Amino acid sequence: YSGHSAAYPFESVYASEKRLLMGNARDEVLALYRAAGIEKKESWKEGEDHVALELEFMQILANRTVEALCDGKQDKATALLWTQKNFLDDHLGAWTPLLAESMRGFAKTDFYQGLSYLLDGFVETDRELLDDILSD
């Protein structure tokens, strides 16, 4: 967490050399959300590259995958799984290990310490699951 003064929950901070908010990472995830037909609620005032929104995007994609499978649409389900894997590789999984490390360095409570390990565990488990499913 060197160079940070807090654990910032935005991808742009970790993806840019100048550690700025609202950078290219935010623009990229916003384009991905829009391509998936997802718009941010007006009540949400944070940037689109906030960890909560990126995790919610993965949840939406997973739910859509289940719906496609239940409807017998194997090709659609496979495409959604690849979208999840690519998003995890290019965005969520590329920067959340740095966020989790920062959280462990700055968090003063057991809650946020634990949350950092939960985030790491989820991202790694999801990566392993997607790799396993898509390797078949």
mmCIF file of N, CA and C in Angstrom:
data_model
loop_
_atom_site.group_PDB
_atom_site.id
_atom_site.type_symbol
_atom_site.label_atom_id
_atom_site.label_comp_id
_atom_site.label_asym_id
_atom_site.label_seq_id
_atom_site.Cartn_x
_atom_site.Cartn_y
_atom_site.Cartn_z
ATOM 1 N N TYR A 1 0.817 -1.193 0.000
ATOM 2 C CA TYR A 1 0.000 0.000 0.000
ATOM 3 C C TYR A 1 0.855 1.249 0.000
ATOM 4 N N SER A 2 2.065 1.065 -0.430
ATOM 5 C CA SER A 2 3.005 2.170 -0.520
ATOM 6 C C SER A 2 2.483 3.242 -1.467
ATOM 7 N N GLY A 3 2.604 4.491 -1.073
ATOM 8 C CA GLY A 3 2.175 5.594 -1.909
ATOM 9 C C GLY A 3 0.738 5.999 -1.716
ATOM 10 N N HIS A 4 0.016 5.293 -0.879
ATOM 11 C CA HIS A 4 -1.385 5.606 -0.618
ATOM 12 C C HIS A 4 -1.512 6.193 0.785
ATOM 13 N N SER A 5 -2.558 6.962 0.985
ATOM 14 C CA SER A 5 -2.814 7.482 2.318
ATOM 15 C C SER A 5 -4.069 6.856 2.913
ATOM 16 N N ALA A 6 -4.727 5.994 2.130
ATOM 17 C CA ALA A 6 -5.927 5.288 2.578
ATOM 18 C C ALA A 6 -6.170 4.138 1.601
ATOM 19 N N ALA A 7 -7.131 3.296 1.932
ATOM 20 C CA ALA A 7 -7.529 2.210 1.038
ATOM 21 C C ALA A 7 -8.699 2.704 0.187
ATOM 22 N N TYR A 8 -8.394 3.164 -1.013
ATOM 23 C CA TYR A 8 -9.417 3.744 -1.886
ATOM 24 C C TYR A 8 -10.150 2.644 -2.650
ATOM 25 N N PRO A 9 -11.485 2.634 -2.630
ATOM 26 C CA PRO A 9 -12.247 1.554 -3.259
ATOM 27 C C PRO A 9 -12.542 1.776 -4.740
ATOM 28 N N PHE A 10 -11.644 2.450 -5.461
ATOM 29 C CA PHE A 10 -11.858 2.766 -6.866
ATOM 30 C C PHE A 10 -10.728 2.208 -7.719
ATOM 31 N N GLU A 11 -11.082 1.516 -8.788
ATOM 32 C CA GLU A 11 -10.075 0.929 -9.671
ATOM 33 C C GLU A 11 -9.131 1.982 -10.237
ATOM 34 N N SER A 12 -9.650 3.151 -10.601
ATOM 35 C CA SER A 12 -8.818 4.188 -11.226
ATOM 36 C C SER A 12 -7.597 4.545 -10.384
ATOM 37 N N VAL A 13 -7.750 4.531 -9.079
ATOM 38 C CA VAL A 13 -6.643 4.894 -8.192
ATOM 39 C C VAL A 13 -5.488 3.903 -8.342
ATOM 40 N N TYR A 14 -5.817 2.636 -8.546
ATOM 41 C CA TYR A 14 -4.790 1.605 -8.634
ATOM 42 C C TYR A 14 -4.305 1.387 -10.072
ATOM 43 N N ALA A 15 -5.119 1.820 -11.046
ATOM 44 C CA ALA A 15 -4.791 1.575 -12.450
ATOM 45 C C ALA A 15 -4.018 2.718 -13.103
ATOM 46 N N SER A 16 -3.952 3.865 -12.448
ATOM 47 C CA SER A 16 -3.252 4.995 -13.053
ATOM 48 C C SER A 16 -1.980 5.309 -12.270
ATOM 49 N N GLU A 17 -0.974 5.750 -12.985
ATOM 50 C CA GLU A 17 0.295 6.074 -12.338
ATOM 51 C C GLU A 17 0.152 7.239 -11.365
ATOM 52 N N LYS A 18 -0.737 8.174 -11.679
ATOM 53 C CA LYS A 18 -0.914 9.352 -10.831
ATOM 54 C C LYS A 18 -1.928 9.118 -9.712
ATOM 55 N N ARG A 19 -2.511 7.909 -9.676
ATOM 56 C CA ARG A 19 -3.463 7.524 -8.622
ATOM 57 C C ARG A 19 -4.640 8.493 -8.536
ATOM 58 N N LEU A 20 -5.232 8.751 -9.700
ATOM 59 C CA LEU A 20 -6.343 9.698 -9.783
ATOM 60 C C LEU A 20 -7.669 8.972 -9.927
ATOM 61 N N LEU A 21 -8.706 9.589 -9.400
ATOM 62 C CA LEU A 21 -10.061 9.087 -9.585
ATOM 63 C C LEU A 21 -10.558 9.425 -10.985
ATOM 64 N N MET A 22 -11.591 8.724 -11.414
ATOM 65 C CA MET A 22 -12.294 8.994 -12.668
ATOM 66 C C MET A 22 -11.364 8.886 -13.877
ATOM 67 N N GLY A 23 -10.481 7.919 -13.869
ATOM 68 C CA GLY A 23 -9.536 7.732 -14.960
ATOM 69 C C GLY A 23 -10.057 6.794 -16.030
ATOM 70 N N ASN A 24 -9.126 6.263 -16.828
ATOM 71 C CA ASN A 24 -9.492 5.372 -17.926
ATOM 72 C C ASN A 24 -10.239 4.137 -17.443
ATOM 73 N N ALA A 25 -9.876 3.620 -16.287
ATOM 74 C CA ALA A 25 -10.553 2.424 -15.769
ATOM 75 C C ALA A 25 -12.039 2.690 -15.578
ATOM 76 N N ARG A 26 -12.369 3.860 -15.063
ATOM 77 C CA ARG A 26 -13.773 4.228 -14.880
ATOM 78 C C ARG A 26 -14.491 4.274 -16.230
ATOM 79 N N ASP A 27 -13.860 4.852 -17.234
ATOM 80 C CA ASP A 27 -14.474 4.942 -18.563
ATOM 81 C C ASP A 27 -14.675 3.550 -19.164
ATOM 82 N N GLU A 28 -13.691 2.671 -18.958
ATOM 83 C CA GLU A 28 -13.785 1.318 -19.503
ATOM 84 C C GLU A 28 -14.924 0.527 -18.870
ATOM 85 N N VAL A 29 -15.031 0.563 -17.540
ATOM 86 C CA VAL A 29 -16.108 -0.211 -16.907
ATOM 87 C C VAL A 29 -17.468 0.399 -17.225
ATOM 88 N N LEU A 30 -17.546 1.706 -17.339
ATOM 89 C CA LEU A 30 -18.808 2.349 -17.709
ATOM 90 C C LEU A 30 -19.259 1.857 -19.087
ATOM 91 N N ALA A 31 -18.332 1.757 -20.032
ATOM 92 C CA ALA A 31 -18.672 1.256 -21.368
ATOM 93 C C ALA A 31 -19.140 -0.197 -21.308
ATOM 94 N N LEU A 32 -18.507 -1.001 -20.451
ATOM 95 C CA LEU A 32 -18.917 -2.399 -20.304
ATOM 96 C C LEU A 32 -20.311 -2.501 -19.690
ATOM 97 N N TYR A 33 -20.596 -1.682 -18.689
ATOM 98 C CA TYR A 33 -21.926 -1.690 -18.083
ATOM 99 C C TYR A 33 -22.975 -1.327 -19.127
ATOM 100 N N ARG A 34 -22.708 -0.285 -19.875
ATOM 101 C CA ARG A 34 -23.665 0.167 -20.895
ATOM 102 C C ARG A 34 -23.863 -0.888 -21.971
ATOM 103 N N ALA A 35 -22.772 -1.552 -22.376
ATOM 104 C CA ALA A 35 -22.878 -2.614 -23.380
ATOM 105 C C ALA A 35 -23.753 -3.762 -22.887
ATOM 106 N N ALA A 36 -23.766 -3.968 -21.576
ATOM 107 C CA ALA A 36 -24.597 -5.021 -20.977
ATOM 108 C C ALA A 36 -26.012 -4.519 -20.666
ATOM 109 N N GLY A 37 -26.288 -3.252 -21.002
ATOM 110 C CA GLY A 37 -27.616 -2.690 -20.760
ATOM 111 C C GLY A 37 -27.853 -2.312 -19.314
ATOM 112 N N ILE A 38 -26.782 -1.997 -18.600
ATOM 113 C CA ILE A 38 -26.889 -1.679 -17.175
ATOM 114 C C ILE A 38 -26.564 -0.198 -16.970
ATOM 115 N N GLU A 39 -27.441 0.474 -16.283
ATOM 116 C CA GLU A 39 -27.225 1.880 -15.932
ATOM 117 C C GLU A 39 -27.128 2.001 -14.416
ATOM 118 N N LYS A 40 -26.283 2.905 -13.960
ATOM 119 C CA LYS A 40 -26.121 3.158 -12.531
ATOM 120 C C LYS A 40 -27.340 3.920 -12.026
ATOM 121 N N LYS A 41 -27.794 3.574 -10.827
ATOM 122 C CA LYS A 41 -28.905 4.294 -10.220
ATOM 123 C C LYS A 41 -28.517 5.739 -9.943
ATOM 124 N N GLU A 42 -29.446 6.631 -10.133
ATOM 125 C CA GLU A 42 -29.194 8.057 -9.907
ATOM 126 C C GLU A 42 -28.761 8.335 -8.465
ATOM 127 N N SER A 43 -29.238 7.528 -7.537
ATOM 128 C CA SER A 43 -28.931 7.752 -6.123
ATOM 129 C C SER A 43 -27.474 7.422 -5.790
ATOM 130 N N TRP A 44 -26.796 6.654 -6.666
ATOM 131 C CA TRP A 44 -25.401 6.276 -6.430
ATOM 132 C C TRP A 44 -24.511 7.398 -6.935
ATOM 133 N N LYS A 45 -23.761 8.011 -6.050
ATOM 134 C CA LYS A 45 -22.952 9.175 -6.412
ATOM 135 C C LYS A 45 -21.477 8.863 -6.625
ATOM 136 N N GLU A 46 -21.068 7.637 -6.363
ATOM 137 C CA GLU A 46 -19.664 7.262 -6.519
ATOM 138 C C GLU A 46 -19.360 6.945 -7.984
ATOM 139 N N GLY A 47 -18.080 6.870 -8.327
ATOM 140 C CA GLY A 47 -17.668 6.515 -9.678
ATOM 141 C C GLY A 47 -18.013 5.077 -10.018
ATOM 142 N N GLU A 48 -18.132 4.819 -11.298
ATOM 143 C CA GLU A 48 -18.533 3.496 -11.775
ATOM 144 C C GLU A 48 -17.482 2.424 -11.513
ATOM 145 N N ASP A 49 -16.266 2.845 -11.199
ATOM 146 C CA ASP A 49 -15.210 1.870 -10.935
ATOM 147 C C ASP A 49 -15.065 1.558 -9.444
ATOM 148 N N HIS A 50 -16.080 1.889 -8.658
ATOM 149 C CA HIS A 50 -16.103 1.548 -7.232
ATOM 150 C C HIS A 50 -16.213 0.030 -7.101
ATOM 151 N N VAL A 51 -15.535 -0.533 -6.131
ATOM 152 C CA VAL A 51 -15.517 -1.979 -5.953
ATOM 153 C C VAL A 51 -16.927 -2.553 -5.802
ATOM 154 N N ALA A 52 -17.823 -1.839 -5.143
ATOM 155 C CA ALA A 52 -19.181 -2.350 -4.958
ATOM 156 C C ALA A 52 -19.909 -2.499 -6.293
ATOM 157 N N LEU A 53 -19.735 -1.543 -7.198
ATOM 158 C CA LEU A 53 -20.388 -1.630 -8.498
ATOM 159 C C LEU A 53 -19.764 -2.722 -9.358
ATOM 160 N N GLU A 54 -18.461 -2.872 -9.280
ATOM 161 C CA GLU A 54 -17.817 -3.928 -10.058
ATOM 162 C C GLU A 54 -18.254 -5.310 -9.560
ATOM 163 N N LEU A 55 -18.388 -5.462 -8.250
ATOM 164 C CA LEU A 55 -18.885 -6.730 -7.704
ATOM 165 C C LEU A 55 -20.344 -6.955 -8.093
ATOM 166 N N GLU A 56 -21.139 -5.896 -8.085
ATOM 167 C CA GLU A 56 -22.544 -6.031 -8.480
ATOM 168 C C GLU A 56 -22.654 -6.406 -9.955
ATOM 169 N N PHE A 57 -21.790 -5.863 -10.794
ATOM 170 C CA PHE A 57 -21.779 -6.225 -12.205
ATOM 171 C C PHE A 57 -21.534 -7.724 -12.366
ATOM 172 N N MET A 58 -20.585 -8.257 -11.610
ATOM 173 C CA MET A 58 -20.326 -9.701 -11.661
ATOM 174 C C MET A 58 -21.555 -10.494 -11.212
ATOM 175 N N GLN A 59 -22.258 -9.992 -10.200
ATOM 176 C CA GLN A 59 -23.471 -10.669 -9.730
ATOM 177 C C GLN A 59 -24.543 -10.679 -10.821
ATOM 178 N N ILE A 60 -24.718 -9.552 -11.479
ATOM 179 C CA ILE A 60 -25.718 -9.466 -12.547
ATOM 180 C C ILE A 60 -25.375 -10.441 -13.665
ATOM 181 N N LEU A 61 -24.113 -10.480 -14.054
ATOM 182 C CA LEU A 61 -23.695 -11.412 -15.101
ATOM 183 C C LEU A 61 -23.916 -12.863 -14.685
ATOM 184 N N ALA A 62 -23.618 -13.181 -13.428
ATOM 185 C CA ALA A 62 -23.829 -14.548 -12.934
ATOM 186 C C ALA A 62 -25.312 -14.901 -12.946
ATOM 187 N N ASN A 63 -26.152 -13.971 -12.518
ATOM 188 C CA ASN A 63 -27.602 -14.220 -12.539
ATOM 189 C C ASN A 63 -28.104 -14.414 -13.967
ATOM 190 N N ARG A 64 -27.596 -13.630 -14.889
ATOM 191 C CA ARG A 64 -27.984 -13.776 -16.296
ATOM 192 C C ARG A 64 -27.518 -15.116 -16.857
ATOM 193 N N THR A 65 -26.373 -15.583 -16.399
ATOM 194 C CA THR A 65 -25.859 -16.885 -16.833
ATOM 195 C C THR A 65 -26.798 -17.995 -16.370
ATOM 196 N N VAL A 66 -27.222 -17.923 -15.129
ATOM 197 C CA VAL A 66 -28.155 -18.930 -14.597
ATOM 198 C C VAL A 66 -29.464 -18.903 -15.386
ATOM 199 N N GLU A 67 -29.988 -17.713 -15.657
ATOM 200 C CA GLU A 67 -31.228 -17.594 -16.436
ATOM 201 C C GLU A 67 -31.066 -18.209 -17.822
ATOM 202 N N ALA A 68 -29.935 -17.939 -18.472
ATOM 203 C CA ALA A 68 -29.693 -18.497 -19.803
ATOM 204 C C ALA A 68 -29.646 -20.018 -19.753
ATOM 205 N N LEU A 69 -28.976 -20.564 -18.743
ATOM 206 C CA LEU A 69 -28.910 -22.024 -18.607
ATOM 207 C C LEU A 69 -30.283 -22.620 -18.349
ATOM 208 N N CYS A 70 -31.071 -21.972 -17.506
ATOM 209 C CA CYS A 70 -32.425 -22.456 -17.213
ATOM 210 C C CYS A 70 -33.320 -22.413 -18.452
ATOM 211 N N ASP A 71 -33.025 -21.466 -19.351
ATOM 212 C CA ASP A 71 -33.794 -21.337 -20.588
ATOM 213 C C ASP A 71 -33.225 -22.190 -21.718
ATOM 214 N N GLY A 72 -32.180 -22.967 -21.414
ATOM 215 C CA GLY A 72 -31.576 -23.832 -22.418
ATOM 216 C C GLY A 72 -30.732 -23.103 -23.443
ATOM 217 N N LYS A 73 -30.277 -21.907 -23.116
ATOM 218 C CA LYS A 73 -29.487 -21.093 -24.051
ATOM 219 C C LYS A 73 -27.997 -21.226 -23.705
ATOM 220 N N GLN A 74 -27.424 -22.348 -24.084
ATOM 221 C CA GLN A 74 -26.030 -22.673 -23.754
ATOM 222 C C GLN A 74 -25.053 -21.643 -24.329
ATOM 223 N N ASP A 75 -25.256 -21.242 -25.575
ATOM 224 C CA ASP A 75 -24.334 -20.285 -26.200
ATOM 225 C C ASP A 75 -24.346 -18.949 -25.475
ATOM 226 N N LYS A 76 -25.527 -18.488 -25.085
ATOM 227 C CA LYS A 76 -25.637 -17.224 -24.348
ATOM 228 C C LYS A 76 -24.953 -17.347 -22.991
ATOM 229 N N ALA A 77 -25.156 -18.478 -22.320
ATOM 230 C CA ALA A 77 -24.531 -18.709 -21.011
ATOM 231 C C ALA A 77 -23.007 -18.711 -21.145
ATOM 232 N N THR A 78 -22.502 -19.350 -22.170
ATOM 233 C CA THR A 78 -21.052 -19.398 -22.387
ATOM 234 C C THR A 78 -20.503 -17.997 -22.639
ATOM 235 N N ALA A 79 -21.203 -17.218 -23.449
ATOM 236 C CA ALA A 79 -20.764 -15.842 -23.716
ATOM 237 C C ALA A 79 -20.744 -15.020 -22.427
ATOM 238 N N LEU A 80 -21.744 -15.202 -21.582
ATOM 239 C CA LEU A 80 -21.792 -14.481 -20.309
ATOM 240 C C LEU A 80 -20.648 -14.908 -19.384
ATOM 241 N N LEU A 81 -20.325 -16.179 -19.392
ATOM 242 C CA LEU A 81 -19.195 -16.654 -18.587
ATOM 243 C C LEU A 81 -17.888 -16.032 -19.066
ATOM 244 N N TRP A 82 -17.724 -15.913 -20.380
ATOM 245 C CA TRP A 82 -16.516 -15.277 -20.911
ATOM 246 C C TRP A 82 -16.481 -13.793 -20.557
ATOM 247 N N THR A 83 -17.637 -13.156 -20.552
ATOM 248 C CA THR A 83 -17.700 -11.745 -20.148
ATOM 249 C C THR A 83 -17.260 -11.597 -18.700
ATOM 250 N N GLN A 84 -17.724 -12.514 -17.846
ATOM 251 C CA GLN A 84 -17.309 -12.480 -16.442
ATOM 252 C C GLN A 84 -15.804 -12.682 -16.309
ATOM 253 N N LYS A 85 -15.284 -13.679 -17.021
ATOM 254 C CA LYS A 85 -13.849 -13.968 -16.925
ATOM 255 C C LYS A 85 -13.024 -12.778 -17.409
ATOM 256 N N ASN A 86 -13.406 -12.207 -18.521
ATOM 257 C CA ASN A 86 -12.662 -11.061 -19.056
ATOM 258 C C ASN A 86 -12.724 -9.868 -18.113
ATOM 259 N N PHE A 87 -13.899 -9.626 -17.518
ATOM 260 C CA PHE A 87 -14.033 -8.516 -16.582
ATOM 261 C C PHE A 87 -13.174 -8.761 -15.339
ATOM 262 N N LEU A 88 -13.168 -9.994 -14.878
ATOM 263 C CA LEU A 88 -12.355 -10.336 -13.721
ATOM 264 C C LEU A 88 -10.864 -10.175 -14.031
ATOM 265 N N ASP A 89 -10.452 -10.639 -15.202
ATOM 266 C CA ASP A 89 -9.038 -10.542 -15.580
ATOM 267 C C ASP A 89 -8.612 -9.095 -15.830
ATOM 268 N N ASP A 90 -9.451 -8.338 -16.520
ATOM 269 C CA ASP A 90 -9.069 -6.988 -16.946
ATOM 270 C C ASP A 90 -9.357 -5.910 -15.903
ATOM 271 N N HIS A 91 -10.295 -6.177 -15.022
ATOM 272 C CA HIS A 91 -10.700 -5.130 -14.084
ATOM 273 C C HIS A 91 -10.685 -5.633 -12.636
ATOM 274 N N LEU A 92 -11.767 -6.208 -12.181
ATOM 275 C CA LEU A 92 -11.935 -6.538 -10.762
ATOM 276 C C LEU A 92 -10.748 -7.301 -10.181
ATOM 277 N N GLY A 93 -10.323 -8.351 -10.833
ATOM 278 C CA GLY A 93 -9.230 -9.162 -10.308
ATOM 279 C C GLY A 93 -7.854 -8.552 -10.479
ATOM 280 N N ALA A 94 -7.774 -7.523 -11.322
ATOM 281 C CA ALA A 94 -6.479 -6.886 -11.563
ATOM 282 C C ALA A 94 -6.108 -5.883 -10.482
ATOM 283 N N TRP A 95 -7.096 -5.356 -9.772
ATOM 284 C CA TRP A 95 -6.778 -4.295 -8.806
ATOM 285 C C TRP A 95 -7.246 -4.581 -7.386
ATOM 286 N N THR A 96 -8.213 -5.477 -7.195
ATOM 287 C CA THR A 96 -8.692 -5.708 -5.829
ATOM 288 C C THR A 96 -7.652 -6.333 -4.909
ATOM 289 N N PRO A 97 -6.673 -7.107 -5.406
ATOM 290 C CA PRO A 97 -5.622 -7.548 -4.479
ATOM 291 C C PRO A 97 -4.870 -6.356 -3.873
ATOM 292 N N LEU A 98 -4.687 -5.306 -4.661
ATOM 293 C CA LEU A 98 -4.032 -4.097 -4.147
ATOM 294 C C LEU A 98 -4.922 -3.382 -3.139
ATOM 295 N N LEU A 99 -6.230 -3.338 -3.422
ATOM 296 C CA LEU A 99 -7.179 -2.738 -2.474
ATOM 297 C C LEU A 99 -7.159 -3.519 -1.161
ATOM 298 N N ALA A 100 -7.228 -4.843 -1.252
ATOM 299 C CA ALA A 100 -7.252 -5.675 -0.043
ATOM 300 C C ALA A 100 -5.978 -5.474 0.777
ATOM 301 N N GLU A 101 -4.851 -5.387 0.095
ATOM 302 C CA GLU A 101 -3.587 -5.140 0.793
ATOM 303 C C GLU A 101 -3.614 -3.777 1.493
ATOM 304 N N SER A 102 -4.138 -2.767 0.805
ATOM 305 C CA SER A 102 -4.258 -1.435 1.409
ATOM 306 C C SER A 102 -5.195 -1.470 2.611
ATOM 307 N N MET A 103 -6.285 -2.199 2.488
ATOM 308 C CA MET A 103 -7.229 -2.314 3.602
ATOM 309 C C MET A 103 -6.543 -2.915 4.823
ATOM 310 N N ARG A 104 -5.746 -3.947 4.593
ATOM 311 C CA ARG A 104 -5.059 -4.585 5.724
ATOM 312 C C ARG A 104 -4.044 -3.629 6.353
ATOM 313 N N GLY A 105 -3.484 -2.735 5.543
ATOM 314 C CA GLY A 105 -2.513 -1.789 6.060
ATOM 315 C C GLY A 105 -3.124 -0.609 6.795
ATOM 316 N N PHE A 106 -4.318 -0.208 6.387
ATOM 317 C CA PHE A 106 -4.928 0.992 6.954
ATOM 318 C C PHE A 106 -6.098 0.733 7.901
ATOM 319 N N ALA A 107 -6.742 -0.413 7.786
ATOM 320 C CA ALA A 107 -7.946 -0.678 8.587
ATOM 321 C C ALA A 107 -7.610 -0.734 10.074
ATOM 322 N N LYS A 108 -8.435 -0.077 10.848
ATOM 323 C CA LYS A 108 -8.256 -0.046 12.303
ATOM 324 C C LYS A 108 -9.183 -1.025 13.021
ATOM 325 N N THR A 109 -10.124 -1.615 12.264
ATOM 326 C CA THR A 109 -11.083 -2.516 12.908
ATOM 327 C C THR A 109 -10.975 -3.924 12.318
ATOM 328 N N ASP A 110 -11.375 -4.896 13.105
ATOM 329 C CA ASP A 110 -11.383 -6.277 12.638
ATOM 330 C C ASP A 110 -12.339 -6.449 11.460
ATOM 331 N N PHE A 111 -13.427 -5.680 11.444
ATOM 332 C CA PHE A 111 -14.410 -5.787 10.361
ATOM 333 C C PHE A 111 -13.742 -5.562 9.004
ATOM 334 N N TYR A 112 -13.030 -4.449 8.846
ATOM 335 C CA TYR A 112 -12.407 -4.144 7.565
ATOM 336 C C TYR A 112 -11.201 -5.036 7.277
ATOM 337 N N GLN A 113 -10.515 -5.472 8.316
ATOM 338 C CA GLN A 113 -9.457 -6.459 8.120
ATOM 339 C C GLN A 113 -10.066 -7.730 7.517
ATOM 340 N N GLY A 114 -11.143 -8.200 8.142
ATOM 341 C CA GLY A 114 -11.811 -9.404 7.649
ATOM 342 C C GLY A 114 -12.383 -9.227 6.252
ATOM 343 N N LEU A 115 -12.941 -8.055 5.999
ATOM 344 C CA LEU A 115 -13.502 -7.772 4.682
ATOM 345 C C LEU A 115 -12.425 -7.846 3.604
ATOM 346 N N SER A 116 -11.216 -7.439 3.928
ATOM 347 C CA SER A 116 -10.132 -7.503 2.943
ATOM 348 C C SER A 116 -9.846 -8.957 2.553
ATOM 349 N N TYR A 117 -9.872 -9.869 3.524
ATOM 350 C CA TYR A 117 -9.634 -11.280 3.226
ATOM 351 C C TYR A 117 -10.814 -11.892 2.479
ATOM 352 N N LEU A 118 -12.023 -11.464 2.806
ATOM 353 C CA LEU A 118 -13.216 -11.932 2.106
ATOM 354 C C LEU A 118 -13.157 -11.519 0.636
ATOM 355 N N LEU A 119 -12.759 -10.280 0.374
ATOM 356 C CA LEU A 119 -12.628 -9.800 -1.003
ATOM 357 C C LEU A 119 -11.599 -10.627 -1.756
ATOM 358 N N ASP A 120 -10.427 -10.813 -1.179
ATOM 359 C CA ASP A 120 -9.394 -11.637 -1.818
ATOM 360 C C ASP A 120 -9.904 -13.045 -2.097
ATOM 361 N N GLY A 121 -10.557 -13.629 -1.105
ATOM 362 C CA GLY A 121 -11.054 -14.997 -1.246
ATOM 363 C C GLY A 121 -12.106 -15.125 -2.318
ATOM 364 N N PHE A 122 -13.028 -14.159 -2.378
ATOM 365 C CA PHE A 122 -14.069 -14.215 -3.395
ATOM 366 C C PHE A 122 -13.472 -14.117 -4.789
ATOM 367 N N VAL A 123 -12.601 -13.139 -4.995
ATOM 368 C CA VAL A 123 -12.027 -12.927 -6.327
ATOM 369 C C VAL A 123 -11.246 -14.153 -6.773
ATOM 370 N N GLU A 124 -10.456 -14.731 -5.888
ATOM 371 C CA GLU A 124 -9.663 -15.907 -6.249
ATOM 372 C C GLU A 124 -10.552 -17.121 -6.517
ATOM 373 N N THR A 125 -11.577 -17.319 -5.700
ATOM 374 C CA THR A 125 -12.494 -18.445 -5.896
ATOM 375 C C THR A 125 -13.272 -18.298 -7.193
ATOM 376 N N ASP A 126 -13.726 -17.082 -7.475
ATOM 377 C CA ASP A 126 -14.455 -16.836 -8.719
ATOM 378 C C ASP A 126 -13.553 -17.075 -9.922
ATOM 379 N N ARG A 127 -12.296 -16.644 -9.836
ATOM 380 C CA ARG A 127 -11.339 -16.858 -10.930
ATOM 381 C C ARG A 127 -11.150 -18.362 -11.169
ATOM 382 N N GLU A 128 -10.950 -19.115 -10.094
ATOM 383 C CA GLU A 128 -10.761 -20.570 -10.222
ATOM 384 C C GLU A 128 -11.999 -21.236 -10.811
ATOM 385 N N LEU A 129 -13.183 -20.822 -10.365
ATOM 386 C CA LEU A 129 -14.427 -21.396 -10.867
ATOM 387 C C LEU A 129 -14.593 -21.108 -12.355
ATOM 388 N N LEU A 130 -14.397 -19.864 -12.752
ATOM 389 C CA LEU A 130 -14.546 -19.506 -14.169
ATOM 390 C C LEU A 130 -13.505 -20.233 -15.024
ATOM 391 N N ASP A 131 -12.271 -20.307 -14.549
ATOM 392 C CA ASP A 131 -11.241 -21.036 -15.291
ATOM 393 C C ASP A 131 -11.627 -22.503 -15.459
ATOM 394 N N ASP A 132 -12.152 -23.112 -14.397
ATOM 395 C CA ASP A 132 -12.549 -24.524 -14.428
ATOM 396 C C ASP A 132 -13.708 -24.745 -15.396
ATOM 397 N N ILE A 133 -14.725 -23.901 -15.304
ATOM 398 C CA ILE A 133 -15.905 -24.058 -16.181
ATOM 399 C C ILE A 133 -15.515 -23.859 -17.640
ATOM 400 N N LEU A 134 -14.719 -22.828 -17.899
ATOM 401 C CA LEU A 134 -14.419 -22.492 -19.299
ATOM 402 C C LEU A 134 -13.327 -23.350 -19.905
ATOM 403 N N SER A 135 -12.645 -24.152 -19.092
ATOM 404 C CA SER A 135 -11.615 -25.033 -19.638
ATOM 405 C C SER A 135 -12.222 -26.315 -20.218
ATOM 406 N N ASP A 136 -13.471 -26.583 -19.880
ATOM 407 C CA ASP A 136 -14.152 -27.786 -20.386
ATOM 408 C C ASP A 136 -14.734 -27.576 -21.761
#
